[in-house]
Amino acid sequence: MQVDTDMPPSSPWERLQTLLRHGPADDLLEIDPEQLGAILEENDRLFKAMVDAFEGLIYICSADYRIEFLNDRMIRHLGHDATGELCYEAFGRRSVCPWCINHRITKGETVTWELISPRDMRWYYVLNAPIRHLDGTVSKYAMMMDIHERKKNEEELRNHRGRLEERIKARTAELTEANEQLRQEIEERKQAEEAMRRSEAKYRELVQNANSIIIRFDTRGVIRFFNEYAQQFFGYTEQEILGRTLWETILPTVDSTGRRITSMVDAFLTRPEQFKTDELENRRRNGERVWVAWTNRPILDADGKIAEFLCVGVDVTERRQNRRRIRTLTYALLKAQENERARIARDLHDHIAQDLSSLKIRLQTLFANESAAGNDAQRQTEETLQILQRSISEVRNLAYDLRPPGLDQFGLVRTLFLYCEDFAQQNGLKIDFIAAGLDDLALGEDIQINIYRLIQEALHNVKKHAAAKGVTIRLVASSPNLILRIVDDGKGFDIDHWRDHAYQEKRMGLQSMVERVGLLDGTIDIRSRPGKGAGIFITIPIKEQLSGGETAHSDH
């Protein structure tokens, strides 16, 4: 097969490969030793970075049979992460395997063999090699690769060879016919060898190319590796994208949520430990925007400095679209719920509360006219009036909880102040509420009612669970966000226990706040320790523009 060698290799390793495959042997002697060392170091770094993408099974164990490393495929093969376990126990045995060769490996010997796995009855090629540590100890490196197809081809080849030898022995007298038969058998052998070669090439391709986006780029963002799946996904060929930067090709300057991607990548290049995983909006060659979940890993040079970055990505565009649809439907459901609450509140206030008040007035009038009534009748009338008064108060409180009447009349800040004042009086709490920066801010009805509900839910949680004496509430507009802070001096709680048991214990107040903040594209941070009170810190992006002439009411 003719190999195209016109394109110059782009790295020392590729130049060495070209010489090994196509160049004269004398040219190998001209390679500078330092350059050869750099090639080997580069190969070592690439091996370490790509080991998780390797499709075979890999593990490393110490001389005393203790597992030191497993690749992801071996972990899945065993069913759990057996790091630190004895290797023979990890493979289901109680004692050292009779065929174990650890003693040979620790003496520096490299051993290879082929075996049939009892798990799947397939042939595997097994390589065991020593790994020498700086402290002088030696570990065993084991790699297993599926060679079932190759073994089938070899078996078929042996069968052909055996039949050929039998025919030659049986027909030595018929030389011409035997020669023709030999030619045919040789042709079959060539075909079998070609099938084996294709099988090995396919295996190498599977090892080098995973069914995920895999890219490698240097500290300047210049792309150095772009696997075949990435080429298909983004629409670039290898020749078109290698040597170009991320910003020229697959990254937009600003994503659809308004985040500056270039700033995020700059931060990643300098602080990769903070971006081990991330979801970014990427750009295909045709301009289409897609979301990719990235797993990122730095590649270090011999001095321990970052030389390159290896990133493995998975397309999550459809998942994000589904999540956005769910959030839209949930938001619509909450809005419908608020509308229904408002309708019920109006009915309670305009009809039931008014009817109860009218009934109270009539009873008072009746009692005034019946001055001669006996003491017992007076006592019963007074009790009836007290019951009516409690009913009127409860109906008004219920209507107030369903829909704060002052929100439309007084605005958000004044309504919250009145609510906190009323809640404090009813429950014996000291509530310190202050709002700032909202005077010239025109917030939509949805965000106002959601902020009101967040504070309402927080205070109800304090009342039910905190045993607090005081609550501090701060609502501050600090462009581009609204910042809400609610802190109590109660008994506090264990955050981890709440996350694990909130649903089982039916304590969904805080969880409903988390979901409501998520619908507003905000963030929420809940902090607490037993005996140390609790704090809720919420940040919500301001999506409305400054009003200019009209201001929201702000009396406090």
PDB file of N, CA and C in Angstrom, residues 122-167:
ATOM      1  N   ARG A 122     -13.421 -15.293  25.699  1.00  0.00           N
ATOM      2  CA  ARG A 122     -12.737 -14.630  24.597  1.00  0.00           C
ATOM      3  C   ARG A 122     -11.242 -14.632  24.867  1.00  0.00           C
ATOM      4  N   TRP A 123     -10.487 -14.587  23.769  1.00  0.00           N
ATOM      5  CA  TRP A 123      -9.028 -14.549  23.874  1.00  0.00           C
ATOM      6  C   TRP A 123      -8.566 -13.147  24.241  1.00  0.00           C
ATOM      7  N   TYR A 124      -7.560 -13.075  25.144  1.00  0.00           N
ATOM      8  CA  TYR A 124      -6.941 -11.807  25.516  1.00  0.00           C
ATOM      9  C   TYR A 124      -5.421 -11.924  25.424  1.00  0.00           C
ATOM     10  N   TYR A 125      -4.809 -10.855  24.970  1.00  0.00           N
ATOM     11  CA  TYR A 125      -3.353 -10.723  25.009  1.00  0.00           C
ATOM     12  C   TYR A 125      -2.996  -9.993  26.300  1.00  0.00           C
ATOM     13  N   VAL A 126      -2.128 -10.596  27.108  1.00  0.00           N
ATOM     14  CA  VAL A 126      -1.769 -10.050  28.418  1.00  0.00           C
ATOM     15  C   VAL A 126      -0.292  -9.699  28.425  1.00  0.00           C
ATOM     16  N   LEU A 127       0.000  -8.486  28.831  1.00  0.00           N
ATOM     17  CA  LEU A 127       1.383  -8.024  28.963  1.00  0.00           C
ATOM     18  C   LEU A 127       1.624  -7.619  30.405  1.00  0.00           C
ATOM     19  N   ASN A 128       2.666  -8.215  31.005  1.00  0.00           N
ATOM     20  CA  ASN A 128       3.096  -7.836  32.349  1.00  0.00           C
ATOM     21  C   ASN A 128       4.506  -7.278  32.272  1.00  0.00           C
ATOM     22  N   ALA A 129       4.695  -6.101  32.820  1.00  0.00           N
ATOM     23  CA  ALA A 129       6.002  -5.459  32.761  1.00  0.00           C
ATOM     24  C   ALA A 129       6.285  -4.783  34.097  1.00  0.00           C
ATOM     25  N   PRO A 130       7.574  -4.659  34.444  1.00  0.00           N
ATOM     26  CA  PRO A 130       7.923  -4.006  35.706  1.00  0.00           C
ATOM     27  C   PRO A 130       7.863  -2.488  35.589  1.00  0.00           C
ATOM     28  N   ILE A 131       7.476  -1.864  36.671  1.00  0.00           N
ATOM     29  CA  ILE A 131       7.537  -0.404  36.795  1.00  0.00           C
ATOM     30  C   ILE A 131       8.427  -0.098  37.999  1.00  0.00           C
ATOM     31  N   ARG A 132       9.549   0.539  37.735  1.00  0.00           N
ATOM     32  CA  ARG A 132      10.505   0.828  38.814  1.00  0.00           C
ATOM     33  C   ARG A 132      10.210   2.213  39.391  1.00  0.00           C
ATOM     34  N   HIS A 133      10.020   2.267  40.699  1.00  0.00           N
ATOM     35  CA  HIS A 133       9.781   3.528  41.380  1.00  0.00           C
ATOM     36  C   HIS A 133      11.095   4.146  41.834  1.00  0.00           C
ATOM     37  N   LEU A 134      11.049   5.414  42.166  1.00  0.00           N
ATOM     38  CA  LEU A 134      12.256   6.131  42.584  1.00  0.00           C
ATOM     39  C   LEU A 134      12.841   5.544  43.864  1.00  0.00           C
ATOM     40  N   ASP A 135      12.000   4.951  44.710  1.00  0.00           N
ATOM     41  CA  ASP A 135      12.524   4.382  45.952  1.00  0.00           C
ATOM     42  C   ASP A 135      13.094   2.986  45.773  1.00  0.00           C
ATOM     43  N   GLY A 136      13.157   2.504  44.527  1.00  0.00           N
ATOM     44  CA  GLY A 136      13.756   1.203  44.257  1.00  0.00           C
ATOM     45  C   GLY A 136      12.778   0.063  44.218  1.00  0.00           C
ATOM     46  N   THR A 137      11.526   0.283  44.656  1.00  0.00           N
ATOM     47  CA  THR A 137      10.538  -0.790  44.604  1.00  0.00           C
ATOM     48  C   THR A 137      10.053  -0.987  43.173  1.00  0.00           C
ATOM     49  N   VAL A 138       9.502  -2.169  42.948  1.00  0.00           N
ATOM     50  CA  VAL A 138       9.045  -2.529  41.603  1.00  0.00           C
ATOM     51  C   VAL A 138       7.585  -2.957  41.692  1.00  0.00           C
ATOM     52  N   SER A 139       6.766  -2.429  40.805  1.00  0.00           N
ATOM     53  CA  SER A 139       5.365  -2.840  40.696  1.00  0.00           C
ATOM     54  C   SER A 139       5.143  -3.539  39.359  1.00  0.00           C
ATOM     55  N   LYS A 140       4.049  -4.265  39.296  1.00  0.00           N
ATOM     56  CA  LYS A 140       3.709  -4.969  38.059  1.00  0.00           C
ATOM     57  C   LYS A 140       2.661  -4.176  37.288  1.00  0.00           C
ATOM     58  N   TYR A 141       2.940  -3.908  36.011  1.00  0.00           N
ATOM     59  CA  TYR A 141       2.002  -3.251  35.096  1.00  0.00           C
ATOM     60  C   TYR A 141       1.353  -4.341  34.254  1.00  0.00           C
ATOM     61  N   ALA A 142       0.045  -4.439  34.279  1.00  0.00           N
ATOM     62  CA  ALA A 142      -0.676  -5.468  33.523  1.00  0.00           C
ATOM     63  C   ALA A 142      -1.642  -4.805  32.557  1.00  0.00           C
ATOM     64  N   MET A 143      -1.590  -5.236  31.281  1.00  0.00           N
ATOM     65  CA  MET A 143      -2.485  -4.707  30.254  1.00  0.00           C
ATOM     66  C   MET A 143      -3.107  -5.891  29.518  1.00  0.00           C
ATOM     67  N   MET A 144      -4.432  -5.885  29.354  1.00  0.00           N
ATOM     68  CA  MET A 144      -5.155  -6.960  28.672  1.00  0.00           C
ATOM     69  C   MET A 144      -5.903  -6.376  27.476  1.00  0.00           C
ATOM     70  N   MET A 145      -5.690  -6.989  26.298  1.00  0.00           N
ATOM     71  CA  MET A 145      -6.347  -6.521  25.082  1.00  0.00           C
ATOM     72  C   MET A 145      -7.069  -7.693  24.417  1.00  0.00           C
ATOM     73  N   ASP A 146      -8.257  -7.419  23.932  1.00  0.00           N
ATOM     74  CA  ASP A 146      -9.078  -8.433  23.265  1.00  0.00           C
ATOM     75  C   ASP A 146      -8.473  -8.766  21.901  1.00  0.00           C
ATOM     76  N   ILE A 147      -8.060 -10.043  21.718  1.00  0.00           N
ATOM     77  CA  ILE A 147      -7.468 -10.478  20.434  1.00  0.00           C
ATOM     78  C   ILE A 147      -8.259 -11.654  19.877  1.00  0.00           C
ATOM     79  N   HIS A 148      -9.546 -11.689  20.226  1.00  0.00           N
ATOM     80  CA  HIS A 148     -10.343 -12.852  19.839  1.00  0.00           C
ATOM     81  C   HIS A 148     -10.394 -13.021  18.317  1.00  0.00           C
ATOM     82  N   GLU A 149     -10.615 -11.903  17.618  1.00  0.00           N
ATOM     83  CA  GLU A 149     -10.690 -12.000  16.156  1.00  0.00           C
ATOM     84  C   GLU A 149      -9.355 -12.438  15.572  1.00  0.00           C
ATOM     85  N   ARG A 150      -8.256 -11.919  16.126  1.00  0.00           N
ATOM     86  CA  ARG A 150      -6.944 -12.314  15.620  1.00  0.00           C
ATOM     87  C   ARG A 150      -6.695 -13.801  15.840  1.00  0.00           C
ATOM     88  N   LYS A 151      -7.094 -14.309  17.019  1.00  0.00           N
ATOM     89  CA  LYS A 151      -6.900 -15.736  17.294  1.00  0.00           C
ATOM     90  C   LYS A 151      -7.730 -16.598  16.351  1.00  0.00           C
ATOM     91  N   LYS A 152      -8.926 -16.113  16.041  1.00  0.00           N
ATOM     92  CA  LYS A 152      -9.735 -16.863  15.080  1.00  0.00           C
ATOM     93  C   LYS A 152      -9.038 -16.934  13.733  1.00  0.00           C
ATOM     94  N   ASN A 153      -8.465 -15.788  13.328  1.00  0.00           N
ATOM     95  CA  ASN A 153      -7.740 -15.781  12.048  1.00  0.00           C
ATOM     96  C   ASN A 153      -6.513 -16.686  12.097  1.00  0.00           C
ATOM     97  N   GLU A 154      -5.804 -16.669  13.230  1.00  0.00           N
ATOM     98  CA  GLU A 154      -4.635 -17.535  13.357  1.00  0.00           C
ATOM     99  C   GLU A 154      -5.036 -19.002  13.307  1.00  0.00           C
ATOM    100  N   GLU A 155      -6.133 -19.321  13.987  1.00  0.00           N
ATOM    101  CA  GLU A 155      -6.608 -20.701  13.967  1.00  0.00           C
ATOM    102  C   GLU A 155      -6.986 -21.118  12.552  1.00  0.00           C
ATOM    103  N   GLU A 156      -7.662 -20.201  11.875  1.00  0.00           N
ATOM    104  CA  GLU A 156      -8.017 -20.494  10.484  1.00  0.00           C
ATOM    105  C   GLU A 156      -6.770 -20.669   9.628  1.00  0.00           C
ATOM    106  N   LEU A 157      -5.751 -19.832   9.887  1.00  0.00           N
ATOM    107  CA  LEU A 157      -4.500 -19.935   9.137  1.00  0.00           C
ATOM    108  C   LEU A 157      -3.796 -21.259   9.426  1.00  0.00           C
ATOM    109  N   ARG A 158      -3.789 -21.671  10.689  1.00  0.00           N
ATOM    110  CA  ARG A 158      -3.175 -22.961  11.024  1.00  0.00           C
ATOM    111  C   ARG A 158      -3.910 -24.114  10.359  1.00  0.00           C
ATOM    112  N   ASN A 159      -5.232 -23.987  10.320  1.00  0.00           N
ATOM    113  CA  ASN A 159      -5.997 -25.043   9.649  1.00  0.00           C
ATOM    114  C   ASN A 159      -5.642 -25.135   8.175  1.00  0.00           C
ATOM    115  N   HIS A 160      -5.546 -23.943   7.557  1.00  0.00           N
ATOM    116  CA  HIS A 160      -5.151 -23.944   6.141  1.00  0.00           C
ATOM    117  C   HIS A 160      -3.764 -24.553   5.954  1.00  0.00           C
ATOM    118  N   ARG A 161      -2.847 -24.177   6.850  1.00  0.00           N
ATOM    119  CA  ARG A 161      -1.478 -24.686   6.721  1.00  0.00           C
ATOM    120  C   ARG A 161      -1.438 -26.200   6.905  1.00  0.00           C
ATOM    121  N   GLY A 162      -2.228 -26.694   7.884  1.00  0.00           N
ATOM    122  CA  GLY A 162      -2.241 -28.140   8.095  1.00  0.00           C
ATOM    123  C   GLY A 162      -2.800 -28.881   6.899  1.00  0.00           C
ATOM    124  N   ARG A 163      -3.889 -28.339   6.351  1.00  0.00           N
ATOM    125  CA  ARG A 163      -4.451 -28.998   5.170  1.00  0.00           C
ATOM    126  C   ARG A 163      -3.472 -28.978   3.999  1.00  0.00           C
ATOM    127  N   LEU A 164      -2.726 -27.867   3.907  1.00  0.00           N
ATOM    128  CA  LEU A 164      -1.749 -27.755   2.822  1.00  0.00           C
ATOM    129  C   LEU A 164      -0.660 -28.813   2.954  1.00  0.00           C
ATOM    130  N   GLU A 165      -0.147 -28.973   4.173  1.00  0.00           N
ATOM    131  CA  GLU A 165       0.916 -29.960   4.371  1.00  0.00           C
ATOM    132  C   GLU A 165       0.420 -31.373   4.092  1.00  0.00           C
ATOM    133  N   GLU A 166      -0.816 -31.656   4.496  1.00  0.00           N
ATOM    134  CA  GLU A 166      -1.373 -32.982   4.225  1.00  0.00           C
ATOM    135  C   GLU A 166      -1.493 -33.240   2.724  1.00  0.00           C
ATOM    136  N   ARG A 167      -1.919 -32.219   2.004  1.00  0.00           N
ATOM    137  CA  ARG A 167      -2.051 -32.391   0.556  1.00  0.00           C
ATOM    138  C   ARG A 167      -0.685 -32.604  -0.112  1.00  0.00           C
TER     139      ARG A 167
END
